[in-house]
Short mmCIF file of C-alpha atoms in Angstrom, two decimals:
data_model
loop_
_atom_site.label_atom_id
_atom_site.label_comp_id
_atom_site.label_asym_id
_atom_site.label_seq_id
_atom_site.Cartn_x
_atom_site.Cartn_y
_atom_site.Cartn_z
CA UNK A 1 -0.12 -0.05 0.01
CA UNK A 2 2.87 2.35 0.75
CA UNK A 3 6.58 2.11 0.89
CA UNK A 4 9.83 4.24 1.70
CA UNK A 5 12.30 5.38 -0.79
CA UNK A 6 14.15 2.25 -0.65
CA UNK A 7 11.19 0.06 -1.50
CA UNK A 8 9.35 1.90 -4.02
CA UNK A 9 9.67 -0.91 -6.45
CA UNK A 10 7.81 -2.95 -4.20
CA UNK A 11 4.58 -1.15 -4.70
CA UNK A 12 1.79 -3.31 -5.91
CA UNK A 13 3.70 -6.39 -5.11
CA UNK A 14 2.70 -9.35 -2.74
CA UNK A 15 5.15 -9.14 0.17
CA UNK A 16 6.00 -11.66 2.76
CA UNK A 17 6.78 -10.30 6.22
CA UNK A 18 7.94 -11.55 9.67
CA UNK A 19 7.80 -9.54 12.95
CA UNK A 20 4.85 -10.31 15.00
CA UNK A 21 1.54 -8.71 15.04
CA UNK A 22 0.92 -10.14 11.55
CA UNK A 23 -3.07 -10.64 11.95
CA UNK A 24 -3.61 -6.89 11.83
CA UNK A 25 -5.23 -5.30 8.89
CA UNK A 26 -2.32 -2.97 8.35
CA UNK A 27 1.31 -3.58 9.37
CA UNK A 28 4.39 -1.30 9.20
CA UNK A 29 7.85 -3.05 8.87
CA UNK A 30 11.26 -2.51 7.99
CA UNK A 31 12.41 -3.78 4.65
CA UNK A 32 15.05 -6.07 6.04
CA UNK A 33 11.95 -8.00 7.54
CA UNK A 34 10.18 -8.29 4.40
CA UNK A 35 10.69 -9.90 1.15
CA UNK A 36 8.85 -9.19 -2.23
CA UNK A 37 7.51 -12.50 -3.66
CA UNK A 38 8.37 -13.58 -7.24
CA UNK A 39 5.76 -12.67 -9.85
CA UNK A 40 3.17 -15.29 -9.98
CA UNK A 41 3.65 -16.67 -6.39
CA UNK A 42 0.52 -16.62 -4.38
CA UNK A 43 0.26 -15.58 -0.76
CA UNK A 44 -0.35 -19.43 0.18
CA UNK A 45 2.90 -20.38 -1.51
CA UNK A 46 4.53 -17.33 0.06
CA UNK A 47 3.39 -18.49 3.48
CA UNK A 48 5.80 -21.27 3.44
CA UNK A 49 8.87 -19.58 1.99
CA UNK A 50 10.99 -18.64 4.78
CA UNK A 51 10.91 -20.82 7.82
CA UNK A 52 11.19 -24.39 6.60
CA UNK A 53 13.28 -23.57 3.39
CA UNK A 54 15.74 -21.22 4.90
CA UNK A 55 16.15 -23.56 7.96
CA UNK A 56 17.15 -26.49 5.75
CA UNK A 57 19.41 -24.40 3.82
CA UNK A 58 20.78 -23.08 7.23
CA UNK A 59 21.53 -26.55 8.32
CA UNK A 60 23.70 -27.17 5.02
CA UNK A 61 25.41 -23.78 5.38
CA UNK A 62 26.31 -24.40 9.18
CA UNK A 63 27.62 -27.94 8.38
CA UNK A 64 29.76 -26.62 5.56
CA UNK A 65 31.06 -23.62 7.68
CA UNK A 66 32.13 -25.93 10.52
CA UNK A 67 33.76 -28.45 8.37
CA UNK A 68 31.27 -31.35 8.56
CA UNK A 69 30.96 -33.46 5.44
CA UNK A 70 27.81 -35.52 6.37
CA UNK A 71 24.55 -34.54 8.42
CA UNK A 72 22.25 -36.60 10.56
CA UNK A 73 18.60 -35.37 10.85
CA UNK A 74 15.81 -36.29 13.06
CA UNK A 75 12.06 -36.27 12.44
CA UNK A 76 13.25 -36.44 8.94
CA UNK A 77 9.88 -37.24 7.24
CA UNK A 78 8.77 -33.52 8.08
CA UNK A 79 8.22 -31.11 5.32
CA UNK A 80 11.52 -29.45 6.51
CA UNK A 81 13.24 -32.91 6.38
CA UNK A 82 11.91 -33.59 2.84
CA UNK A 83 13.52 -30.40 1.81
CA UNK A 84 16.79 -31.20 3.57
CA UNK A 85 16.90 -34.53 1.74
CA UNK A 86 16.47 -32.96 -1.69
CA UNK A 87 19.07 -30.25 -0.98
CA UNK A 88 21.65 -32.87 0.32
CA UNK A 89 20.99 -35.09 -2.72
CA UNK A 90 21.31 -32.09 -5.06
CA UNK A 91 24.51 -30.85 -3.29
CA UNK A 92 26.31 -34.45 -2.80
CA UNK A 93 26.04 -34.30 0.99
CA UNK A 94 25.50 -37.72 2.78
CA UNK A 95 22.42 -37.54 5.15
CA UNK A 96 21.36 -39.93 7.63
CA UNK A 97 17.58 -39.52 8.14
CA UNK A 98 15.99 -40.74 11.43
CA UNK A 99 12.20 -41.28 11.50
CA UNK A 100 9.76 -43.42 13.59
CA UNK A 101 7.60 -45.47 11.26
CA UNK A 102 7.86 -47.76 8.26
CA UNK A 103 5.59 -45.38 6.37
CA UNK A 104 7.88 -42.50 6.90
CA UNK A 105 10.91 -44.62 5.96
CA UNK A 106 9.05 -45.11 2.40
CA UNK A 107 8.11 -41.60 2.03
CA UNK A 108 11.60 -40.65 2.05
CA UNK A 109 12.77 -43.44 -0.17
CA UNK A 110 10.16 -42.31 -2.68
CA UNK A 111 12.00 -38.92 -2.93
CA UNK A 112 15.42 -40.55 -3.34
CA UNK A 113 16.79 -40.84 0.31
CA UNK A 114 19.37 -43.77 0.45
CA UNK A 115 19.92 -43.73 4.29
CA UNK A 116 16.59 -43.70 6.29
CA UNK A 117 16.56 -45.48 9.76
CA UNK A 118 13.46 -46.21 11.93
CA UNK A 119 14.06 -45.30 15.47
CA UNK A 120 11.45 -48.13 16.67
CA UNK A 121 13.53 -50.85 15.06
CA UNK A 122 14.87 -53.36 17.53
CA UNK A 123 18.32 -52.74 16.01
CA UNK A 124 18.20 -49.15 15.59
CA UNK A 125 21.29 -48.32 17.61
CA UNK A 126 23.50 -50.73 15.49
CA UNK A 127 21.93 -49.29 12.14
CA UNK A 128 22.88 -45.92 13.40
CA UNK A 129 26.27 -46.85 13.96
CA UNK A 130 26.77 -48.34 10.80
CA UNK A 131 25.28 -45.41 8.88
CA UNK A 132 27.14 -42.73 10.68
CA UNK A 133 30.58 -44.77 10.34
CA UNK A 134 29.70 -45.13 6.58
CA UNK A 135 29.03 -41.42 6.05
CA UNK A 136 31.50 -39.95 8.43
CA UNK A 137 28.80 -37.64 9.85
CA UNK A 138 29.84 -35.48 12.71
CA UNK A 139 26.97 -33.02 12.93
CA UNK A 140 23.39 -33.65 13.64
CA UNK A 141 20.13 -31.43 13.79
CA UNK A 142 17.60 -32.73 16.20
CA UNK A 143 13.96 -31.71 16.18
CA UNK A 144 13.02 -34.27 19.14
CA UNK A 145 14.89 -32.48 22.11
CA UNK A 146 13.99 -34.79 24.76
CA UNK A 147 14.95 -38.16 25.77
CA UNK A 148 18.15 -40.08 24.52
CA UNK A 149 18.08 -40.02 20.77
CA UNK A 150 20.63 -37.13 20.80
CA UNK A 151 22.93 -39.03 23.00
CA UNK A 152 22.57 -42.22 20.80
CA UNK A 153 23.55 -40.10 17.79
CA UNK A 154 26.64 -38.57 19.62
CA UNK A 155 27.51 -42.22 20.69
CA UNK A 156 27.24 -43.56 17.19
CA UNK A 157 29.42 -40.55 15.96
CA UNK A 158 32.16 -41.59 18.56
CA UNK A 159 32.05 -45.20 17.79
CA UNK A 160 32.61 -44.46 14.03
CA UNK A 161 35.53 -42.14 14.78
CA UNK A 162 37.01 -44.57 17.06
CA UNK A 163 36.88 -47.40 14.62
CA UNK A 164 39.00 -45.07 12.27
CA UNK A 165 41.67 -44.32 15.08
CA UNK A 166 45.09 -45.73 14.60
CA UNK A 167 46.30 -44.98 18.14
CA UNK A 168 44.46 -45.52 21.35
CA UNK A 169 43.48 -42.57 23.56
CA UNK A 170 41.84 -42.91 27.00
CA UNK A 171 39.88 -39.65 26.13
CA UNK A 172 38.27 -41.19 23.00
CA UNK A 173 38.56 -39.70 19.57
CA UNK A 174 39.84 -36.45 18.52
CA UNK A 175 36.90 -36.14 16.09
CA UNK A 176 34.70 -33.06 17.08
CA UNK A 177 30.99 -34.07 17.26
CA UNK A 178 28.08 -31.39 17.11
CA UNK A 179 24.58 -31.93 18.12
CA UNK A 180 22.21 -29.00 17.48
CA UNK A 181 18.70 -28.88 19.01
CA UNK A 182 16.22 -27.02 16.94
CA UNK A 183 12.71 -28.44 18.28
CA UNK A 184 11.17 -29.96 21.11
CA UNK A 185 8.78 -32.53 19.88
CA UNK A 186 9.57 -34.42 23.01
CA UNK A 187 9.13 -32.30 26.00
CA UNK A 188 10.98 -34.39 28.61
CA UNK A 189 14.47 -33.52 29.64
CA UNK A 190 17.41 -34.53 27.23
CA UNK A 191 19.52 -37.25 28.59
CA UNK A 192 23.23 -37.19 27.69
CA UNK A 193 25.52 -40.35 28.51
CA UNK A 194 28.43 -37.97 28.31
CA UNK A 195 31.10 -40.48 28.89
CA UNK A 196 30.06 -42.34 25.98
CA UNK A 197 31.26 -39.98 23.28
CA UNK A 198 34.86 -38.90 24.42
CA UNK A 199 35.58 -35.21 25.15
CA UNK A 200 35.35 -33.61 21.75
CA UNK A 201 31.81 -32.58 21.47
CA UNK A 202 29.16 -29.87 21.90
CA UNK A 203 25.42 -29.55 22.35
CA UNK A 204 23.61 -26.26 21.51
CA UNK A 205 20.49 -24.81 20.21
CA UNK A 206 19.91 -23.76 16.64
CA UNK A 207 17.41 -21.20 15.50
CA UNK A 208 16.89 -19.65 12.14
CA UNK A 209 16.88 -15.92 13.03
CA UNK A 210 20.22 -15.99 14.92
CA UNK A 211 21.80 -17.92 12.09
CA UNK A 212 20.74 -15.35 9.45
CA UNK A 213 21.97 -12.48 11.50
CA UNK A 214 25.51 -14.16 11.78
CA UNK A 215 25.49 -15.41 8.24
CA UNK A 216 25.48 -11.90 6.70
CA UNK A 217 23.59 -10.31 3.81
CA UNK A 218 25.53 -12.14 0.87
CA UNK A 219 24.75 -15.58 2.14
CA UNK A 220 21.17 -14.81 3.01
CA UNK A 221 20.69 -13.40 -0.32
CA UNK A 222 22.03 -16.33 -2.02
CA UNK A 223 19.81 -18.66 0.16
CA UNK A 224 16.72 -16.66 -0.77
CA UNK A 225 17.64 -16.79 -4.52
CA UNK A 226 17.75 -20.67 -4.30
CA UNK A 227 14.41 -20.79 -2.49
CA UNK A 228 12.86 -18.78 -5.39
CA UNK A 229 14.64 -20.78 -8.00
CA UNK A 230 13.35 -24.04 -6.71
CA UNK A 231 9.95 -22.87 -5.26
CA UNK A 232 7.92 -25.46 -6.95
CA UNK A 233 10.47 -28.47 -6.67
CA UNK A 234 12.88 -28.59 -3.67
CA UNK A 235 10.75 -26.21 -1.52
CA UNK A 236 7.07 -27.09 -2.54
CA UNK A 237 4.89 -27.20 0.57
CA UNK A 238 1.45 -28.98 0.54
CA UNK A 239 -1.30 -28.13 3.02
CA UNK A 240 -3.82 -30.72 4.30
CA UNK A 241 -6.39 -27.94 4.93
CA UNK A 242 -6.76 -24.27 4.71
CA UNK A 243 -8.89 -22.84 7.72
CA UNK A 244 -9.91 -19.46 8.87
CA UNK A 245 -8.99 -17.86 12.29
CA UNK A 246 -12.42 -18.91 13.80
CA UNK A 247 -12.12 -22.59 12.74
CA UNK A 248 -8.54 -22.63 14.41
CA UNK A 249 -10.47 -22.69 17.64
CA UNK A 250 -12.67 -25.62 16.87
CA UNK A 251 -11.67 -28.38 19.11
CA UNK A 252 -11.72 -31.00 16.36
CA UNK A 253 -9.48 -28.94 14.12
CA UNK A 254 -7.30 -27.74 16.96
CA UNK A 255 -6.59 -31.47 17.96
CA UNK A 256 -5.73 -32.23 14.45
CA UNK A 257 -3.17 -29.53 13.75
CA UNK A 258 -1.64 -29.93 17.37
CA UNK A 259 -0.67 -33.39 16.60
CA UNK A 260 2.02 -32.10 14.37
CA UNK A 261 1.78 -35.14 12.20
CA UNK A 262 3.75 -35.75 9.10
CA UNK A 263 2.08 -34.77 6.11
CA UNK A 264 -0.67 -32.86 7.94
CA UNK A 265 0.08 -29.20 7.60
CA UNK A 266 -2.62 -26.74 8.20
CA UNK A 267 -2.69 -23.19 6.57
CA UNK A 268 -4.55 -20.37 8.31
CA UNK A 269 -6.21 -17.80 5.96
CA UNK A 270 -7.34 -14.82 8.04
CA UNK A 271 -9.59 -13.62 5.33
CA UNK A 272 -11.98 -16.70 5.73
CA UNK A 273 -14.77 -16.62 8.14
#
């Protein structure tokens, strides 16, 4: 509707924004917190252009910047996980996908994933060691948060590193292992068996906004360009249902989207009654 001098060419464009208070009729926001959508991109498509695509690309950028050559990802059948799988396949980055059902295993295999582990398999931990050893993965991005899965991943990384050692060390391998937690699908405390993965490791949180602030404008623009270029392929998002704000409070619908189930993404359109 209106724009400052730096954004006059945005007039009449559909623009995505982030910054809170977004259910208002009008919103004034800085250009750095807004992004003009490519011509022909709908508002519904634009709603999914930032968080998942930029997070998946952010994982890859983080891994590269820190010198990791392969990645482990949990809750990997999510929309974000599918995007990460496509990125890694395109960029030649080995990826160990961890899911929790045979249906999710098949879903990822159908889009080209070569390593998909079901955490509910009886021999999951042995499979994890084999996969991490084969890929040399030393960084993991964990959406689960609680429980011992993060610890199991770090243990597998250490076992793989120890198997490559040529000399014994009482302190374990010299391979640095990084576990990033970016979600909390399990709200219980995280349990780490810290003596099981040596002394070269770190566990920390990962969030998109702090990453983008550190990455710098050039990296962010390169990431955004890739999202635009691959909007209908790598970063395509499908919605189970589009609902209005009023419908979001209906108990049946609320329970449905609160499950956060794989393949069940809801889009809220405030213009609907």
